[in-house]
């Protein structure tokens, strides 16, 4: 260990602060050379990174998003964690002896031009006693460990609740391409949007974070309607009880909305013949999801991410 006099430490800290201030004022970038310099000059604020484009799916893709968003809701409903509050309680809360919150996600990607359903994951913060074990974290961790991969997931994540900052960062660093969420989270949402925000117009602003993830609310007709009703229900719960979206998601009212997803999935009629195979795959995939407490399994778990 190298020992320095206190005055030396102060000098080092001063130099570090000056350097970091200079880097921050330039967007945290190094020297601009060659083609990178041309790209930075063309981008807002001279950034080499830009925010991903808005999500504008075709009608056929929106139908795929609808099917897979319904599947995510159906997975959560099949493994529903009931409240511990007594029956008739006007303000029920989540149960800390359960697996976790009623939030889950499904991973899908295009393989050889066809959408493939790869994994499902569920919030498991109580069972693991680990507050990082959100549904998206368990989804991506299991996918990567099960395939011996490091990152570059390059897939669609369909999640029932808008991702938080932790999950947004994880999906950004692992190269998830697109996240489609159901219910908006007024407290912890818009995290992905903040990562791709270009704030260079502000003093000491920043360029968008690399590997920007496209984030959009579920565009499908049925899944977006379910999300809207969940949002309206939570707004009423906040007024009546408390500002806790996870407690709201343990209520019988929320469960009743989630319960519509498997029924909608079973009677879904595709408008685009190319999506017929995906719909059947989603129904089969749901059959493999264990019910209730079977919804938690250690990582890696092949039953959640069946071998391709």
PDB file of C-alpha atoms in Angstrom:
ATOM      1  CA  UNK A   1       0.000   0.000   0.000  1.00  0.00           C
ATOM      2  CA  UNK A   2       1.438   3.412  -0.979  1.00  0.00           C
ATOM      3  CA  UNK A   3       1.283   5.950   1.829  1.00  0.00           C
ATOM      4  CA  UNK A   4       1.031   9.647   1.077  1.00  0.00           C
ATOM      5  CA  UNK A   5       1.213  12.713   3.238  1.00  0.00           C
ATOM      6  CA  UNK A   6      -2.124  14.382   3.911  1.00  0.00           C
ATOM      7  CA  UNK A   7      -1.114  17.328   1.731  1.00  0.00           C
ATOM      8  CA  UNK A   8      -0.407  14.894  -1.126  1.00  0.00           C
ATOM      9  CA  UNK A   9      -3.845  13.339  -0.745  1.00  0.00           C
ATOM     10  CA  UNK A  10      -5.386  16.780  -0.882  1.00  0.00           C
ATOM     11  CA  UNK A  11      -3.532  17.541  -4.084  1.00  0.00           C
ATOM     12  CA  UNK A  12      -4.653  14.279  -5.651  1.00  0.00           C
ATOM     13  CA  UNK A  13      -8.278  14.915  -4.668  1.00  0.00           C
ATOM     14  CA  UNK A  14      -8.098  18.451  -6.023  1.00  0.00           C
ATOM     15  CA  UNK A  15      -6.696  17.187  -9.326  1.00  0.00           C
ATOM     16  CA  UNK A  16      -9.397  14.521  -9.505  1.00  0.00           C
ATOM     17  CA  UNK A  17     -12.154  17.067  -8.912  1.00  0.00           C
ATOM     18  CA  UNK A  18     -10.755  19.379 -11.595  1.00  0.00           C
ATOM     19  CA  UNK A  19     -10.443  16.495 -14.058  1.00  0.00           C
ATOM     20  CA  UNK A  20     -13.933  15.142 -13.388  1.00  0.00           C
ATOM     21  CA  UNK A  21     -15.427  18.620 -13.690  1.00  0.00           C
ATOM     22  CA  UNK A  22     -13.722  19.068 -17.034  1.00  0.00           C
ATOM     23  CA  UNK A  23     -14.917  15.658 -18.227  1.00  0.00           C
ATOM     24  CA  UNK A  24     -18.457  16.286 -17.061  1.00  0.00           C
ATOM     25  CA  UNK A  25     -18.649  19.656 -18.775  1.00  0.00           C
ATOM     26  CA  UNK A  26     -17.677  17.920 -22.020  1.00  0.00           C
ATOM     27  CA  UNK A  27     -20.250  15.170 -21.501  1.00  0.00           C
ATOM     28  CA  UNK A  28     -17.679  12.773 -19.968  1.00  0.00           C
ATOM     29  CA  UNK A  29     -16.032  12.126 -23.338  1.00  0.00           C
ATOM     30  CA  UNK A  30     -12.419  11.812 -24.347  1.00  0.00           C
ATOM     31  CA  UNK A  31     -10.657  13.330 -27.368  1.00  0.00           C
ATOM     32  CA  UNK A  32     -12.657  13.302 -30.578  1.00  0.00           C
ATOM     33  CA  UNK A  33     -10.867  11.823 -33.549  1.00  0.00           C
ATOM     34  CA  UNK A  34     -11.690  10.387 -36.941  1.00  0.00           C
ATOM     35  CA  UNK A  35     -15.198   9.209 -37.753  1.00  0.00           C
ATOM     36  CA  UNK A  36     -16.248   9.410 -34.092  1.00  0.00           C
ATOM     37  CA  UNK A  37     -15.610  13.162 -34.199  1.00  0.00           C
ATOM     38  CA  UNK A  38     -17.931  13.474 -37.182  1.00  0.00           C
ATOM     39  CA  UNK A  39     -20.653  11.482 -35.399  1.00  0.00           C
ATOM     40  CA  UNK A  40     -20.347  13.576 -32.242  1.00  0.00           C
ATOM     41  CA  UNK A  41     -20.486  16.808 -34.196  1.00  0.00           C
ATOM     42  CA  UNK A  42     -23.696  15.660 -35.869  1.00  0.00           C
ATOM     43  CA  UNK A  43     -25.408  14.505 -32.656  1.00  0.00           C
ATOM     44  CA  UNK A  44     -27.139  16.913 -30.228  1.00  0.00           C
ATOM     45  CA  UNK A  45     -24.646  18.308 -27.740  1.00  0.00           C
ATOM     46  CA  UNK A  46     -21.780  16.706 -29.636  1.00  0.00           C
ATOM     47  CA  UNK A  47     -22.655  13.290 -28.183  1.00  0.00           C
ATOM     48  CA  UNK A  48     -21.405  10.034 -29.640  1.00  0.00           C
ATOM     49  CA  UNK A  49     -24.473   8.300 -28.206  1.00  0.00           C
ATOM     50  CA  UNK A  50     -28.057   9.109 -29.082  1.00  0.00           C
ATOM     51  CA  UNK A  51     -31.370   8.070 -27.611  1.00  0.00           C
ATOM     52  CA  UNK A  52     -33.068   5.157 -29.383  1.00  0.00           C
ATOM     53  CA  UNK A  53     -35.956   6.083 -31.675  1.00  0.00           C
ATOM     54  CA  UNK A  54     -39.539   6.045 -30.369  1.00  0.00           C
ATOM     55  CA  UNK A  55     -41.242   2.678 -30.507  1.00  0.00           C
ATOM     56  CA  UNK A  56     -43.522   2.613 -33.539  1.00  0.00           C
ATOM     57  CA  UNK A  57     -44.543  -1.013 -34.105  1.00  0.00           C
ATOM     58  CA  UNK A  58     -46.371  -2.246 -37.132  1.00  0.00           C
ATOM     59  CA  UNK A  59     -49.892  -3.560 -36.562  1.00  0.00           C
ATOM     60  CA  UNK A  60     -48.493  -7.093 -36.771  1.00  0.00           C
ATOM     61  CA  UNK A  61     -45.828  -6.336 -34.154  1.00  0.00           C
ATOM     62  CA  UNK A  62     -48.387  -4.645 -31.898  1.00  0.00           C
ATOM     63  CA  UNK A  63     -50.399  -7.867 -31.990  1.00  0.00           C
ATOM     64  CA  UNK A  64     -47.303  -9.823 -30.957  1.00  0.00           C
ATOM     65  CA  UNK A  65     -46.783  -7.332 -28.134  1.00  0.00           C
ATOM     66  CA  UNK A  66     -50.386  -7.849 -27.064  1.00  0.00           C
ATOM     67  CA  UNK A  67     -49.991 -11.641 -26.927  1.00  0.00           C
ATOM     68  CA  UNK A  68     -46.732 -11.540 -24.987  1.00  0.00           C
ATOM     69  CA  UNK A  69     -47.937  -8.848 -22.584  1.00  0.00           C
ATOM     70  CA  UNK A  70     -50.999 -10.963 -21.832  1.00  0.00           C
ATOM     71  CA  UNK A  71     -48.655 -13.893 -21.232  1.00  0.00           C
ATOM     72  CA  UNK A  72     -46.693 -11.859 -18.667  1.00  0.00           C
ATOM     73  CA  UNK A  73     -49.921 -10.973 -16.833  1.00  0.00           C
ATOM     74  CA  UNK A  74     -51.055 -14.600 -16.991  1.00  0.00           C
ATOM     75  CA  UNK A  75     -47.736 -15.856 -15.550  1.00  0.00           C
ATOM     76  CA  UNK A  76     -48.111 -13.517 -12.576  1.00  0.00           C
ATOM     77  CA  UNK A  77     -51.736 -14.531 -12.038  1.00  0.00           C
ATOM     78  CA  UNK A  78     -50.882 -18.232 -12.096  1.00  0.00           C
ATOM     79  CA  UNK A  79     -48.329 -17.639  -9.333  1.00  0.00           C
ATOM     80  CA  UNK A  80     -50.381 -15.013  -7.481  1.00  0.00           C
ATOM     81  CA  UNK A  81     -49.287 -14.134  -3.943  1.00  0.00           C
ATOM     82  CA  UNK A  82     -52.319 -13.300  -1.832  1.00  0.00           C
ATOM     83  CA  UNK A  83     -52.448 -10.617   0.831  1.00  0.00           C
ATOM     84  CA  UNK A  84     -52.075 -11.510   4.515  1.00  0.00           C
ATOM     85  CA  UNK A  85     -54.633  -8.879   5.467  1.00  0.00           C
ATOM     86  CA  UNK A  86     -57.953 -10.163   6.844  1.00  0.00           C
ATOM     87  CA  UNK A  87     -60.856 -10.559   4.461  1.00  0.00           C
ATOM     88  CA  UNK A  88     -62.783  -7.362   4.014  1.00  0.00           C
ATOM     89  CA  UNK A  89     -59.800  -5.120   4.820  1.00  0.00           C
ATOM     90  CA  UNK A  90     -60.288  -1.962   2.758  1.00  0.00           C
ATOM     91  CA  UNK A  91     -56.521  -1.435   2.489  1.00  0.00           C
ATOM     92  CA  UNK A  92     -54.833  -4.845   2.165  1.00  0.00           C
ATOM     93  CA  UNK A  93     -51.040  -5.057   2.014  1.00  0.00           C
ATOM     94  CA  UNK A  94     -48.545  -7.487   0.525  1.00  0.00           C
ATOM     95  CA  UNK A  95     -47.554 -10.515   2.586  1.00  0.00           C
ATOM     96  CA  UNK A  96     -43.900 -10.697   3.661  1.00  0.00           C
ATOM     97  CA  UNK A  97     -44.077 -14.467   4.005  1.00  0.00           C
ATOM     98  CA  UNK A  98     -44.828 -14.813   0.284  1.00  0.00           C
ATOM     99  CA  UNK A  99     -42.482 -15.188  -2.683  1.00  0.00           C
ATOM    100  CA  UNK A 100     -42.532 -11.462  -3.366  1.00  0.00           C
ATOM    101  CA  UNK A 101     -44.629  -8.865  -5.133  1.00  0.00           C
ATOM    102  CA  UNK A 102     -47.066  -9.678  -7.915  1.00  0.00           C
ATOM    103  CA  UNK A 103     -44.803  -8.432 -10.680  1.00  0.00           C
ATOM    104  CA  UNK A 104     -43.340 -10.551 -13.443  1.00  0.00           C
ATOM    105  CA  UNK A 105     -41.761 -10.508 -16.861  1.00  0.00           C
ATOM    106  CA  UNK A 106     -41.341 -12.611 -19.994  1.00  0.00           C
ATOM    107  CA  UNK A 107     -38.358 -12.647 -22.360  1.00  0.00           C
ATOM    108  CA  UNK A 108     -38.782 -13.152 -26.103  1.00  0.00           C
ATOM    109  CA  UNK A 109     -36.597 -12.589 -29.140  1.00  0.00           C
ATOM    110  CA  UNK A 110     -36.478 -13.119 -32.854  1.00  0.00           C
ATOM    111  CA  UNK A 111     -34.598 -16.267 -33.803  1.00  0.00           C
ATOM    112  CA  UNK A 112     -34.285 -17.019 -37.500  1.00  0.00           C
ATOM    113  CA  UNK A 113     -36.944 -14.415 -38.153  1.00  0.00           C
ATOM    114  CA  UNK A 114     -39.525 -15.950 -35.796  1.00  0.00           C
ATOM    115  CA  UNK A 115     -40.409 -14.739 -32.268  1.00  0.00           C
ATOM    116  CA  UNK A 116     -39.391 -17.237 -29.594  1.00  0.00           C
ATOM    117  CA  UNK A 117     -40.506 -17.167 -25.945  1.00  0.00           C
ATOM    118  CA  UNK A 118     -37.437 -17.825 -23.821  1.00  0.00           C
ATOM    119  CA  UNK A 119     -38.014 -17.229 -20.103  1.00  0.00           C
ATOM    120  CA  UNK A 120     -40.262 -15.960 -17.381  1.00  0.00           C
ATOM    121  CA  UNK A 121     -39.244 -14.357 -14.095  1.00  0.00           C
ATOM    122  CA  UNK A 122     -41.048 -13.207 -10.955  1.00  0.00           C
ATOM    123  CA  UNK A 123     -40.354 -10.730  -8.201  1.00  0.00           C
ATOM    124  CA  UNK A 124     -38.883 -12.802  -5.350  1.00  0.00           C
ATOM    125  CA  UNK A 125     -37.710 -10.235  -2.806  1.00  0.00           C
ATOM    126  CA  UNK A 126     -39.328 -11.944   0.206  1.00  0.00           C
ATOM    127  CA  UNK A 127     -38.359 -15.545  -0.554  1.00  0.00           C
ATOM    128  CA  UNK A 128     -34.730 -14.584  -1.188  1.00  0.00           C
ATOM    129  CA  UNK A 129     -34.622 -11.854   1.474  1.00  0.00           C
ATOM    130  CA  UNK A 130     -32.857  -9.844  -1.183  1.00  0.00           C
ATOM    131  CA  UNK A 131     -34.393  -6.548  -2.293  1.00  0.00           C
ATOM    132  CA  UNK A 132     -32.622  -6.685  -5.660  1.00  0.00           C
ATOM    133  CA  UNK A 133     -34.579  -9.745  -6.785  1.00  0.00           C
ATOM    134  CA  UNK A 134     -37.074  -7.991  -9.003  1.00  0.00           C
ATOM    135  CA  UNK A 135     -38.819  -9.869 -11.775  1.00  0.00           C
ATOM    136  CA  UNK A 136     -36.643  -8.428 -14.548  1.00  0.00           C
ATOM    137  CA  UNK A 137     -33.425  -9.131 -12.626  1.00  0.00           C
ATOM    138  CA  UNK A 138     -34.364 -12.770 -12.106  1.00  0.00           C
ATOM    139  CA  UNK A 139     -35.496 -13.050 -15.722  1.00  0.00           C
ATOM    140  CA  UNK A 140     -32.235 -11.785 -17.238  1.00  0.00           C
ATOM    141  CA  UNK A 141     -29.964 -13.447 -14.659  1.00  0.00           C
ATOM    142  CA  UNK A 142     -31.521 -16.822 -15.300  1.00  0.00           C
ATOM    143  CA  UNK A 143     -31.369 -16.405 -19.069  1.00  0.00           C
ATOM    144  CA  UNK A 144     -27.685 -15.491 -19.015  1.00  0.00           C
ATOM    145  CA  UNK A 145     -26.650 -18.148 -16.486  1.00  0.00           C
ATOM    146  CA  UNK A 146     -28.667 -20.862 -18.146  1.00  0.00           C
ATOM    147  CA  UNK A 147     -26.930 -20.201 -21.453  1.00  0.00           C
ATOM    148  CA  UNK A 148     -23.477 -19.421 -20.116  1.00  0.00           C
ATOM    149  CA  UNK A 149     -23.699 -15.963 -21.645  1.00  0.00           C
ATOM    150  CA  UNK A 150     -22.267 -12.683 -20.389  1.00  0.00           C
ATOM    151  CA  UNK A 151     -24.480 -10.000 -21.888  1.00  0.00           C
ATOM    152  CA  UNK A 152     -25.978  -8.885 -25.193  1.00  0.00           C
ATOM    153  CA  UNK A 153     -29.409 -10.310 -24.566  1.00  0.00           C
ATOM    154  CA  UNK A 154     -30.808  -8.394 -27.574  1.00  0.00           C
ATOM    155  CA  UNK A 155     -34.416  -9.329 -26.917  1.00  0.00           C
ATOM    156  CA  UNK A 156     -37.835  -8.019 -25.870  1.00  0.00           C
ATOM    157  CA  UNK A 157     -38.737  -7.896 -22.183  1.00  0.00           C
ATOM    158  CA  UNK A 158     -42.475  -7.845 -21.465  1.00  0.00           C
ATOM    159  CA  UNK A 159     -43.064  -6.778 -17.874  1.00  0.00           C
ATOM    160  CA  UNK A 160     -46.288  -6.180 -15.995  1.00  0.00           C
ATOM    161  CA  UNK A 161     -44.998  -3.046 -14.257  1.00  0.00           C
ATOM    162  CA  UNK A 162     -42.806  -0.256 -15.611  1.00  0.00           C
ATOM    163  CA  UNK A 163     -39.152  -0.988 -14.682  1.00  0.00           C
ATOM    164  CA  UNK A 164     -37.392   0.778 -11.831  1.00  0.00           C
ATOM    165  CA  UNK A 165     -33.926   2.387 -12.023  1.00  0.00           C
ATOM    166  CA  UNK A 166     -32.139  -0.817 -10.976  1.00  0.00           C
ATOM    167  CA  UNK A 167     -33.858  -2.944 -13.604  1.00  0.00           C
ATOM    168  CA  UNK A 168     -33.430  -0.226 -16.224  1.00  0.00           C
ATOM    169  CA  UNK A 169     -29.680  -0.136 -15.597  1.00  0.00           C
ATOM    170  CA  UNK A 170     -29.425  -3.924 -15.655  1.00  0.00           C
ATOM    171  CA  UNK A 171     -31.297  -4.166 -18.952  1.00  0.00           C
ATOM    172  CA  UNK A 172     -29.181  -1.376 -20.441  1.00  0.00           C
ATOM    173  CA  UNK A 173     -25.878  -3.007 -19.498  1.00  0.00           C
ATOM    174  CA  UNK A 174     -26.952  -6.434 -20.697  1.00  0.00           C
ATOM    175  CA  UNK A 175     -28.059  -5.119 -24.062  1.00  0.00           C
ATOM    176  CA  UNK A 176     -31.803  -5.725 -23.892  1.00  0.00           C
ATOM    177  CA  UNK A 177     -33.187  -4.129 -27.026  1.00  0.00           C
ATOM    178  CA  UNK A 178     -36.783  -3.299 -26.107  1.00  0.00           C
ATOM    179  CA  UNK A 179     -38.928  -3.257 -22.975  1.00  0.00           C
ATOM    180  CA  UNK A 180     -42.706  -3.314 -23.224  1.00  0.00           C
ATOM    181  CA  UNK A 181     -44.401  -2.614 -19.907  1.00  0.00           C
ATOM    182  CA  UNK A 182     -47.985  -2.806 -18.733  1.00  0.00           C
ATOM    183  CA  UNK A 183     -48.928  -0.669 -15.750  1.00  0.00           C
ATOM    184  CA  UNK A 184     -47.054   2.631 -15.432  1.00  0.00           C
ATOM    185  CA  UNK A 185     -45.321   3.283 -12.099  1.00  0.00           C
ATOM    186  CA  UNK A 186     -45.781   6.949 -11.109  1.00  0.00           C
ATOM    187  CA  UNK A 187     -43.249   6.639  -8.296  1.00  0.00           C
ATOM    188  CA  UNK A 188     -40.343   4.683  -9.755  1.00  0.00           C
ATOM    189  CA  UNK A 189     -41.061   4.614 -13.483  1.00  0.00           C
ATOM    190  CA  UNK A 190     -39.565   6.434 -16.469  1.00  0.00           C
ATOM    191  CA  UNK A 191     -36.145   5.107 -15.442  1.00  0.00           C
ATOM    192  CA  UNK A 192     -35.197   3.915 -18.923  1.00  0.00           C
ATOM    193  CA  UNK A 193     -36.241   7.278 -20.350  1.00  0.00           C
ATOM    194  CA  UNK A 194     -33.914   9.049 -17.926  1.00  0.00           C
ATOM    195  CA  UNK A 195     -30.952   6.931 -19.009  1.00  0.00           C
ATOM    196  CA  UNK A 196     -31.417   7.871 -22.662  1.00  0.00           C
ATOM    197  CA  UNK A 197     -32.138  11.543 -21.944  1.00  0.00           C
ATOM    198  CA  UNK A 198     -29.769  14.031 -23.575  1.00  0.00           C
ATOM    199  CA  UNK A 199     -29.218  16.757 -20.955  1.00  0.00           C
ATOM    200  CA  UNK A 200     -26.196  18.446 -22.533  1.00  0.00           C
ATOM    201  CA  UNK A 201     -28.197  21.653 -22.895  1.00  0.00           C
ATOM    202  CA  UNK A 202     -28.035  21.976 -19.093  1.00  0.00           C
ATOM    203  CA  UNK A 203     -24.916  22.983 -17.127  1.00  0.00           C
ATOM    204  CA  UNK A 204     -22.732  19.891 -16.642  1.00  0.00           C
ATOM    205  CA  UNK A 205     -25.288  17.815 -18.540  1.00  0.00           C
ATOM    206  CA  UNK A 206     -24.749  14.332 -19.900  1.00  0.00           C
ATOM    207  CA  UNK A 207     -25.090  12.481 -23.157  1.00  0.00           C
ATOM    208  CA  UNK A 208     -27.502   9.513 -23.387  1.00  0.00           C
ATOM    209  CA  UNK A 209     -26.142   6.374 -21.787  1.00  0.00           C
ATOM    210  CA  UNK A 210     -24.776   3.812 -24.281  1.00  0.00           C
ATOM    211  CA  UNK A 211     -26.855   0.781 -25.311  1.00  0.00           C
ATOM    212  CA  UNK A 212     -30.086   2.710 -24.981  1.00  0.00           C
ATOM    213  CA  UNK A 213     -33.138   0.509 -24.472  1.00  0.00           C
ATOM    214  CA  UNK A 214     -36.385   1.244 -26.280  1.00  0.00           C
ATOM    215  CA  UNK A 215     -39.144   1.489 -23.675  1.00  0.00           C
ATOM    216  CA  UNK A 216     -42.851   1.679 -24.413  1.00  0.00           C
ATOM    217  CA  UNK A 217     -46.200   0.995 -22.807  1.00  0.00           C
ATOM    218  CA  UNK A 218     -47.885  -2.107 -24.197  1.00  0.00           C
ATOM    219  CA  UNK A 219     -49.493  -1.018 -27.487  1.00  0.00           C
ATOM    220  CA  UNK A 220     -51.834  -3.976 -27.815  1.00  0.00           C
ATOM    221  CA  UNK A 221     -55.552  -3.378 -27.517  1.00  0.00           C
ATOM    222  CA  UNK A 222     -56.311  -5.877 -24.736  1.00  0.00           C
ATOM    223  CA  UNK A 223     -53.124  -5.619 -22.675  1.00  0.00           C
ATOM    224  CA  UNK A 224     -53.187  -1.810 -22.714  1.00  0.00           C
ATOM    225  CA  UNK A 225     -56.794  -1.881 -21.491  1.00  0.00           C
ATOM    226  CA  UNK A 226     -55.781  -4.112 -18.557  1.00  0.00           C
ATOM    227  CA  UNK A 227     -52.910  -1.748 -17.759  1.00  0.00           C
ATOM    228  CA  UNK A 228     -55.259   1.229 -17.805  1.00  0.00           C
ATOM    229  CA  UNK A 229     -57.590  -0.423 -15.325  1.00  0.00           C
ATOM    230  CA  UNK A 230     -54.682  -1.305 -13.039  1.00  0.00           C
ATOM    231  CA  UNK A 231     -53.525   2.313 -13.151  1.00  0.00           C
ATOM    232  CA  UNK A 232     -57.011   3.577 -12.347  1.00  0.00           C
ATOM    233  CA  UNK A 233     -57.296   1.082  -9.502  1.00  0.00           C
ATOM    234  CA  UNK A 234     -53.977   2.153  -8.034  1.00  0.00           C
ATOM    235  CA  UNK A 235     -54.974   5.823  -8.224  1.00  0.00           C
ATOM    236  CA  UNK A 236     -58.046   5.016  -6.135  1.00  0.00           C
ATOM    237  CA  UNK A 237     -55.977   2.903  -3.716  1.00  0.00           C
ATOM    238  CA  UNK A 238     -53.554   5.805  -3.214  1.00  0.00           C
ATOM    239  CA  UNK A 239     -56.402   8.093  -2.291  1.00  0.00           C
ATOM    240  CA  UNK A 240     -58.076   5.568  -0.019  1.00  0.00           C
ATOM    241  CA  UNK A 241     -55.095   3.854   1.596  1.00  0.00           C
ATOM    242  CA  UNK A 242     -51.415   4.560   0.902  1.00  0.00           C
ATOM    243  CA  UNK A 243     -48.936   5.318  -1.862  1.00  0.00           C
ATOM    244  CA  UNK A 244     -47.677   1.751  -2.361  1.00  0.00           C
ATOM    245  CA  UNK A 245     -48.061   0.202  -5.779  1.00  0.00           C
ATOM    246  CA  UNK A 246     -46.793  -3.159  -4.508  1.00  0.00           C
ATOM    247  CA  UNK A 247     -49.459  -3.249  -1.798  1.00  0.00           C
ATOM    248  CA  UNK A 248     -52.082  -2.397  -4.427  1.00  0.00           C
ATOM    249  CA  UNK A 249     -50.858  -5.350  -6.484  1.00  0.00           C
ATOM    250  CA  UNK A 250     -51.758  -7.707  -3.634  1.00  0.00           C
ATOM    251  CA  UNK A 251     -55.407  -6.640  -3.496  1.00  0.00           C
ATOM    252  CA  UNK A 252     -58.340  -8.767  -4.667  1.00  0.00           C
ATOM    253  CA  UNK A 253     -59.223  -5.959  -7.111  1.00  0.00           C
ATOM    254  CA  UNK A 254     -55.817  -6.197  -8.786  1.00  0.00           C
ATOM    255  CA  UNK A 255     -55.983 -10.005  -8.844  1.00  0.00           C
ATOM    256  CA  UNK A 256     -59.358  -9.849 -10.589  1.00  0.00           C
ATOM    257  CA  UNK A 257     -57.823  -7.750 -13.376  1.00  0.00           C
ATOM    258  CA  UNK A 258     -54.828 -10.083 -13.742  1.00  0.00           C
ATOM    259  CA  UNK A 259     -57.241 -13.036 -13.817  1.00  0.00           C
ATOM    260  CA  UNK A 260     -58.621 -11.801 -17.127  1.00  0.00           C
ATOM    261  CA  UNK A 261     -55.259 -12.285 -18.868  1.00  0.00           C
ATOM    262  CA  UNK A 262     -55.267 -16.107 -19.129  1.00  0.00           C
ATOM    263  CA  UNK A 263     -58.876 -16.034 -20.313  1.00  0.00           C
ATOM    264  CA  UNK A 264     -58.074 -13.423 -22.932  1.00  0.00           C
ATOM    265  CA  UNK A 265     -55.063 -15.441 -24.036  1.00  0.00           C
ATOM    266  CA  UNK A 266     -57.113 -18.629 -24.381  1.00  0.00           C
ATOM    267  CA  UNK A 267     -59.732 -17.001 -26.620  1.00  0.00           C
ATOM    268  CA  UNK A 268     -57.420 -14.641 -28.479  1.00  0.00           C
ATOM    269  CA  UNK A 269     -57.978 -14.544 -32.238  1.00  0.00           C
ATOM    270  CA  UNK A 270     -55.049 -13.269 -34.297  1.00  0.00           C
ATOM    271  CA  UNK A 271     -55.635 -10.848 -37.141  1.00  0.00           C
ATOM    272  CA  UNK A 272     -52.277 -11.681 -38.711  1.00  0.00           C
ATOM    273  CA  UNK A 273     -51.742 -15.347 -39.645  1.00  0.00           C
ATOM    274  CA  UNK A 274     -48.009 -14.965 -39.040  1.00  0.00           C
ATOM    275  CA  UNK A 275     -48.744 -14.604 -35.298  1.00  0.00           C
ATOM    276  CA  UNK A 276     -50.763 -17.817 -34.995  1.00  0.00           C
ATOM    277  CA  UNK A 277     -47.698 -19.866 -34.082  1.00  0.00           C
ATOM    278  CA  UNK A 278     -46.660 -17.364 -31.395  1.00  0.00           C
ATOM    279  CA  UNK A 279     -50.122 -17.468 -29.847  1.00  0.00           C
ATOM    280  CA  UNK A 280     -50.031 -21.261 -29.589  1.00  0.00           C
ATOM    281  CA  UNK A 281     -46.499 -21.106 -28.181  1.00  0.00           C
ATOM    282  CA  UNK A 282     -47.652 -18.604 -25.529  1.00  0.00           C
ATOM    283  CA  UNK A 283     -50.479 -20.917 -24.463  1.00  0.00           C
ATOM    284  CA  UNK A 284     -48.120 -23.887 -24.189  1.00  0.00           C
ATOM    285  CA  UNK A 285     -45.551 -21.797 -22.356  1.00  0.00           C
ATOM    286  CA  UNK A 286     -48.132 -20.787 -19.744  1.00  0.00           C
ATOM    287  CA  UNK A 287     -48.990 -24.437 -19.134  1.00  0.00           C
ATOM    288  CA  UNK A 288     -45.401 -25.021 -18.019  1.00  0.00           C
ATOM    289  CA  UNK A 289     -45.521 -22.310 -15.364  1.00  0.00           C
ATOM    290  CA  UNK A 290     -46.092 -23.795 -11.886  1.00  0.00           C
ATOM    291  CA  UNK A 291     -48.962 -22.424  -9.833  1.00  0.00           C
ATOM    292  CA  UNK A 292     -48.770 -20.318  -6.684  1.00  0.00           C
ATOM    293  CA  UNK A 293     -45.727 -21.070  -4.508  1.00  0.00           C
ATOM    294  CA  UNK A 294     -44.174 -23.180  -7.240  1.00  0.00           C
ATOM    295  CA  UNK A 295     -43.468 -19.876  -8.971  1.00  0.00           C
ATOM    296  CA  UNK A 296     -40.159 -19.532  -7.155  1.00  0.00           C
ATOM    297  CA  UNK A 297     -37.193 -21.664  -8.164  1.00  0.00           C
ATOM    298  CA  UNK A 298     -33.453 -21.112  -7.611  1.00  0.00           C
ATOM    299  CA  UNK A 299     -31.313 -19.710 -10.428  1.00  0.00           C
ATOM    300  CA  UNK A 300     -30.591 -21.220 -12.906  1.00  0.00           C
ATOM    301  CA  UNK A 301     -33.902 -22.965 -13.420  1.00  0.00           C
ATOM    302  CA  UNK A 302     -34.582 -24.713 -16.684  1.00  0.00           C
ATOM    303  CA  UNK A 303     -38.310 -24.922 -16.099  1.00  0.00           C
ATOM    304  CA  UNK A 304     -38.452 -21.115 -16.294  1.00  0.00           C
ATOM    305  CA  UNK A 305     -36.098 -20.898 -19.274  1.00  0.00           C
ATOM    306  CA  UNK A 306     -36.644 -24.161 -21.172  1.00  0.00           C
ATOM    307  CA  UNK A 307     -33.631 -25.228 -23.269  1.00  0.00           C
ATOM    308  CA  UNK A 308     -33.911 -24.006 -26.842  1.00  0.00           C
TER     309      UNK A 308
END
